[in-house]
């Protein structure tokens, strides 16, 4: 299924962090925190301003972003867990 987010929303696939600490300790699933890093799969056209003009988003498909811990709405599409976020929930782009 192909999704096209509306307005200033974007679709993000969470990137799982390493399950092993720097010292080599393997963390069980119950000890892991909710991911806050993901890859942008799709972006909306942008938010309408007061004059009816579209304001383009600062992120594009393929960007890796950090987002607020409890932001967005979790959805499952074709067995894949995704997150629908507003651009305001994105904290930063990961420079690469």
GROMACS .gro file of N, CA and C in nm:
model
  288
    1UNK      N    1   0.085  -0.118   0.000
    1UNK     CA    2   0.000   0.000   0.000
    1UNK      C    3   0.089   0.123   0.000
    2UNK      N    4   0.059   0.219  -0.083
    2UNK     CA    5   0.133   0.344  -0.092
    2UNK      C    6   0.057   0.450  -0.012
    3UNK      N    7   0.124   0.515   0.083
    3UNK     CA    8   0.062   0.619   0.165
    3UNK      C    9   0.115   0.756   0.126
    4UNK      N   10   0.028   0.855   0.121
    4UNK     CA   11   0.067   0.994   0.096
    4UNK      C   12   0.014   1.076   0.213
    5UNK      N   13   0.105   1.121   0.303
    5UNK     CA   14   0.059   1.200   0.417
    5UNK      C   15   0.004   1.336   0.373
    6UNK      N   16  -0.085   1.390   0.451
    6UNK     CA   17  -0.148   1.518   0.420
    6UNK      C   18  -0.080   1.631   0.498
    7UNK      N   19  -0.082   1.750   0.440
    7UNK     CA   20  -0.033   1.869   0.509
    7UNK      C   21   0.112   1.858   0.553
    8UNK      N   22   0.136   1.887   0.681
    8UNK     CA   23   0.273   1.886   0.733
    8UNK      C   24   0.308   1.755   0.802
    9UNK      N   25   0.244   1.648   0.761
    9UNK     CA   26   0.270   1.517   0.822
    9UNK      C   27   0.372   1.439   0.739
   10UNK      N   28   0.437   1.343   0.805
   10UNK     CA   29   0.530   1.255   0.736
   10UNK      C   30   0.520   1.114   0.792
   11UNK      N   31   0.559   1.017   0.709
   11UNK     CA   32   0.559   0.877   0.749
   11UNK      C   33   0.703   0.837   0.778
   12UNK      N   34   0.725   0.778   0.896
   12UNK     CA   35   0.860   0.743   0.940
   12UNK      C   36   0.862   0.597   0.981
   13UNK      N   37   0.969   0.527   0.942
   13UNK     CA   38   0.992   0.390   0.989
   13UNK      C   39   1.100   0.399   1.096
   14UNK      N   40   1.069   0.352   1.216
   14UNK     CA   41   1.163   0.358   1.328
   14UNK      C   42   1.285   0.271   1.299
   15UNK      N   43   1.401   0.323   1.337
   15UNK     CA   44   1.526   0.249   1.325
   15UNK      C   45   1.559   0.195   1.463
   16UNK      N   46   1.567   0.063   1.472
   16UNK     CA   47   1.597   0.001   1.601
   16UNK      C   48   1.742   0.027   1.639
   17UNK      N   49   1.764   0.061   1.763
   17UNK     CA   50   1.899   0.082   1.814
   17UNK      C   51   1.964  -0.053   1.844
   18UNK      N   52   2.094  -0.051   1.865
   18UNK     CA   53   2.167  -0.172   1.897
   18UNK      C   54   2.112  -0.237   2.023
   19UNK      N   55   2.108  -0.369   2.023
   19UNK     CA   56   2.058  -0.444   2.139
   19UNK      C   57   2.171  -0.480   2.234
   20UNK      N   58   2.293  -0.433   2.204
   20UNK     CA   59   2.409  -0.462   2.288
   20UNK      C   60   2.471  -0.331   2.332
   21UNK      N   61   2.507  -0.322   2.459
   21UNK     CA   62   2.571  -0.201   2.511
   21UNK      C   63   2.717  -0.198   2.466
   22UNK      N   64   2.784  -0.087   2.491
   22UNK     CA   65   2.925  -0.073   2.453
   22UNK      C   66   3.013  -0.175   2.524
   23UNK      N   67   2.972  -0.216   2.643
   23UNK     CA   68   3.051  -0.315   2.718
   23UNK      C   69   3.015  -0.458   2.682
   24UNK      N   70   2.922  -0.477   2.587
   24UNK     CA   71   2.891  -0.612   2.540
   24UNK      C   72   2.771  -0.677   2.605
   25UNK      N   73   2.697  -0.606   2.688
   25UNK     CA   74   2.579  -0.662   2.754
   25UNK      C   75   2.462  -0.658   2.656
   26UNK      N   76   2.396  -0.771   2.638
   26UNK     CA   77   2.282  -0.780   2.547
   26UNK      C   78   2.156  -0.740   2.624
   27UNK      N   79   2.082  -0.644   2.569
   27UNK     CA   80   1.960  -0.595   2.634
   27UNK      C   81   1.839  -0.672   2.585
   28UNK      N   82   1.753  -0.720   2.676
   28UNK     CA   83   1.629  -0.784   2.633
   28UNK      C   84   1.530  -0.680   2.581
   29UNK      N   85   1.428  -0.725   2.507
   29UNK     CA   86   1.330  -0.633   2.450
   29UNK      C   87   1.262  -0.548   2.556
   30UNK      N   88   1.241  -0.605   2.674
   30UNK     CA   89   1.170  -0.531   2.780
   30UNK      C   90   1.254  -0.416   2.837
   31UNK      N   91   1.386  -0.419   2.818
   31UNK     CA   92   1.473  -0.314   2.872
   31UNK      C   93   1.497  -0.203   2.772
   32UNK      N   94   1.456  -0.224   2.648
   32UNK     CA   95   1.481  -0.124   2.544
   32UNK      C   96   1.381  -0.010   2.555
   33UNK      N   97   1.429   0.110   2.523
   33UNK     CA   98   1.339   0.225   2.519
   33UNK      C   99   1.275   0.235   2.382
   34UNK      N  100   1.164   0.306   2.377
   34UNK     CA  101   1.096   0.330   2.251
   34UNK      C  102   1.191   0.405   2.156
   35UNK      N  103   1.202   0.360   2.029
   35UNK     CA  104   1.294   0.428   1.937
   35UNK      C  105   1.255   0.574   1.916
   36UNK      N  106   1.357   0.658   1.895
   36UNK     CA  107   1.334   0.800   1.868
   36UNK      C  108   1.403   0.842   1.741
   37UNK      N  109   1.448   0.745   1.663
   37UNK     CA  110   1.520   0.772   1.540
   37UNK      C  111   1.454   0.693   1.429
   38UNK      N  112   1.439   0.754   1.313
   38UNK     CA  113   1.374   0.682   1.203
   38UNK      C  114   1.409   0.740   1.068
   39UNK      N  115   1.367   0.667   0.965
   39UNK     CA  116   1.391   0.708   0.827
   39UNK      C  117   1.258   0.755   0.769
   40UNK      N  118   1.260   0.871   0.704
   40UNK     CA  119   1.139   0.929   0.644
   40UNK      C  120   1.107   0.854   0.515
   41UNK      N  121   0.986   0.796   0.509
   41UNK     CA  122   0.943   0.721   0.391
   41UNK      C  123   0.859   0.807   0.296
   42UNK      N  124   0.782   0.902   0.350
   42UNK     CA  125   0.696   0.987   0.268
   42UNK      C  126   0.670   1.118   0.341
   43UNK      N  127   0.652   1.226   0.265
   43UNK     CA  128   0.622   1.356   0.324
   43UNK      C  129   0.500   1.417   0.257
   44UNK      N  130   0.428   1.499   0.333
   44UNK     CA  131   0.311   1.569   0.280
   44UNK      C  132   0.355   1.689   0.197
   45UNK      N  133   0.256   1.761   0.144
   45UNK     CA  134   0.284   1.877   0.058
   45UNK      C  135   0.320   2.002   0.136
   46UNK      N  136   0.298   2.001   0.266
   46UNK     CA  137   0.329   2.118   0.348
   46UNK      C  138   0.203   2.180   0.404
   47UNK      N  139   0.220   2.260   0.507
   47UNK     CA  140   0.109   2.326   0.576
   47UNK      C  141   0.067   2.452   0.501
   48UNK      N  142  -0.062   2.480   0.501
   48UNK     CA  143  -0.113   2.604   0.441
   48UNK      C  144  -0.094   2.720   0.539
   49UNK      N  145  -0.040   2.831   0.492
   49UNK     CA  146  -0.027   2.948   0.578
   49UNK      C  147  -0.155   3.032   0.571
   50UNK      N  148  -0.155   3.147   0.635
   50UNK     CA  149  -0.275   3.232   0.641
   50UNK      C  150  -0.318   3.284   0.504
   51UNK      N  151  -0.226   3.289   0.409
   51UNK     CA  152  -0.257   3.338   0.275
   51UNK      C  153  -0.293   3.227   0.178
   52UNK      N  154  -0.300   3.103   0.227
   52UNK     CA  155  -0.335   2.990   0.142
   52UNK      C  156  -0.217   2.933   0.064
   53UNK      N  157  -0.096   2.975   0.097
   53UNK     CA  158   0.025   2.926   0.030
   53UNK      C  159   0.081   2.806   0.106
   54UNK      N  160   0.132   2.708   0.032
   54UNK     CA  161   0.195   2.591   0.094
   54UNK      C  162   0.334   2.626   0.145
   55UNK      N  163   0.362   2.585   0.268
   55UNK     CA  164   0.495   2.602   0.326
   55UNK      C  165   0.566   2.466   0.316
   56UNK      N  166   0.670   2.456   0.233
   56UNK     CA  167   0.736   2.326   0.216
   56UNK      C  168   0.799   2.277   0.345
   57UNK      N  169   0.809   2.145   0.358
   57UNK     CA  170   0.868   2.084   0.477
   57UNK      C  171   1.020   2.090   0.470
   58UNK      N  172   1.084   2.087   0.586
   58UNK     CA  173   1.231   2.089   0.594
   58UNK      C  174   1.292   1.951   0.576
   59UNK      N  175   1.210   1.847   0.577
   59UNK     CA  176   1.261   1.711   0.559
   59UNK      C  177   1.210   1.655   0.426
   60UNK      N  178   1.287   1.563   0.369
   60UNK     CA  179   1.249   1.498   0.244
   60UNK      C  180   1.258   1.347   0.262
   61UNK      N  181   1.199   1.274   0.169
   61UNK     CA  182   1.206   1.128   0.174
   61UNK      C  183   1.352   1.084   0.178
   62UNK      N  184   1.378   0.986   0.264
   62UNK     CA  185   1.514   0.933   0.278
   62UNK      C  186   1.594   0.993   0.392
   63UNK      N  187   1.549   1.108   0.446
   63UNK     CA  188   1.619   1.169   0.559
   63UNK      C  189   1.607   1.079   0.682
   64UNK      N  190   1.711   1.081   0.766
   64UNK     CA  191   1.706   1.015   0.895
   64UNK      C  192   1.683   1.123   0.999
   65UNK      N  193   1.582   1.105   1.084
   65UNK     CA  194   1.543   1.210   1.178
   65UNK      C  195   1.533   1.157   1.320
   66UNK      N  196   1.545   1.249   1.414
   66UNK     CA  197   1.517   1.222   1.555
   66UNK      C  198   1.383   1.288   1.585
   67UNK      N  199   1.296   1.216   1.656
   67UNK     CA  200   1.163   1.270   1.685
   67UNK      C  201   1.130   1.254   1.831
   68UNK      N  202   1.031   1.330   1.877
   68UNK     CA  203   0.994   1.328   2.018
   68UNK      C  204   0.945   1.189   2.058
   69UNK      N  205   0.974   1.152   2.178
   69UNK     CA  206   0.953   1.016   2.227
   69UNK      C  207   0.809   0.969   2.213
   70UNK      N  208   0.714   1.051   2.247
   70UNK     CA  209   0.574   1.007   2.243
   70UNK      C  210   0.494   1.078   2.135
   71UNK      N  211   0.563   1.133   2.036
   71UNK     CA  212   0.495   1.203   1.927
   71UNK      C  213   0.443   1.106   1.823
   72UNK      N  214   0.346   1.150   1.747
   72UNK     CA  215   0.297   1.074   1.634
   72UNK      C  216   0.196   0.966   1.666
   73UNK      N  217   0.151   0.900   1.561
   73UNK     CA  218   0.053   0.792   1.570
   73UNK      C  219   0.113   0.667   1.508
   74UNK      N  220   0.113   0.557   1.583
   74UNK     CA  221   0.167   0.432   1.532
   74UNK      C  222   0.063   0.362   1.446
   75UNK      N  223   0.106   0.315   1.327
   75UNK     CA  224   0.017   0.240   1.238
   75UNK      C  225   0.093   0.118   1.186
   76UNK      N  226   0.019   0.019   1.138
   76UNK     CA  227   0.079  -0.099   1.076
   76UNK      C  228   0.025  -0.109   0.935
   77UNK      N  229   0.115  -0.112   0.837
   77UNK     CA  230   0.079  -0.122   0.697
   77UNK      C  231   0.156  -0.239   0.636
   78UNK      N  232   0.084  -0.335   0.581
   78UNK     CA  233   0.145  -0.453   0.520
   78UNK      C  234   0.243  -0.521   0.616
   79UNK      N  235   0.207  -0.529   0.745
   79UNK     CA  236   0.289  -0.595   0.845
   79UNK      C  237   0.409  -0.513   0.892
   80UNK      N  238   0.420  -0.389   0.848
   80UNK     CA  239   0.531  -0.303   0.884
   80UNK      C  240   0.483  -0.195   0.979
   81UNK      N  241   0.552  -0.179   1.093
   81UNK     CA  242   0.517  -0.076   1.191
   81UNK      C  243   0.573   0.058   1.146
   82UNK      N  244   0.484   0.156   1.131
   82UNK     CA  245   0.522   0.290   1.086
   82UNK      C  246   0.470   0.393   1.183
   83UNK      N  247   0.513   0.516   1.167
   83UNK     CA  248   0.473   0.626   1.254
   83UNK      C  249   0.434   0.744   1.167
   84UNK      N  250   0.318   0.804   1.195
   84UNK     CA  251   0.275   0.925   1.125
   84UNK      C  252   0.302   1.041   1.220
   85UNK      N  253   0.391   1.132   1.179
   85UNK     CA  254   0.432   1.245   1.263
   85UNK      C  255   0.398   1.377   1.196
   86UNK      N  256   0.377   1.480   1.276
   86UNK     CA  257   0.373   1.616   1.224
   86UNK      C  258   0.519   1.663   1.217
   87UNK      N  259   0.545   1.756   1.129
   87UNK     CA  260   0.682   1.806   1.118
   87UNK      C  261   0.729   1.866   1.251
   88UNK      N  262   0.638   1.922   1.329
   88UNK     CA  263   0.675   1.981   1.457
   88UNK      C  264   0.723   1.877   1.558
   89UNK      N  265   0.691   1.748   1.537
   89UNK     CA  266   0.740   1.641   1.625
   89UNK      C  267   0.884   1.602   1.593
   90UNK      N  268   0.935   1.645   1.478
   90UNK     CA  269   1.072   1.615   1.441
   90UNK      C  270   1.165   1.713   1.512
   91UNK      N  271   1.263   1.658   1.584
   91UNK     CA  272   1.355   1.741   1.661
   91UNK      C  273   1.478   1.780   1.580
   92UNK      N  274   1.526   1.687   1.494
   92UNK     CA  275   1.648   1.714   1.418
   92UNK      C  276   1.664   1.614   1.305
   93UNK      N  277   1.741   1.654   1.204
   93UNK     CA  278   1.782   1.562   1.099
   93UNK      C  279   1.920   1.510   1.138
   94UNK      N  280   1.943   1.382   1.110
   94UNK     CA  281   2.074   1.323   1.139
   94UNK      C  282   2.166   1.353   1.021
   95UNK      N  283   2.273   1.423   1.048
   95UNK     CA  284   2.368   1.457   0.941
   95UNK      C  285   2.448   1.333   0.906
   96UNK      N  286   2.464   1.309   0.779
   96UNK     CA  287   2.534   1.188   0.741
   96UNK      C  288   2.622   1.212   0.630
   0.00000   0.00000   0.00000
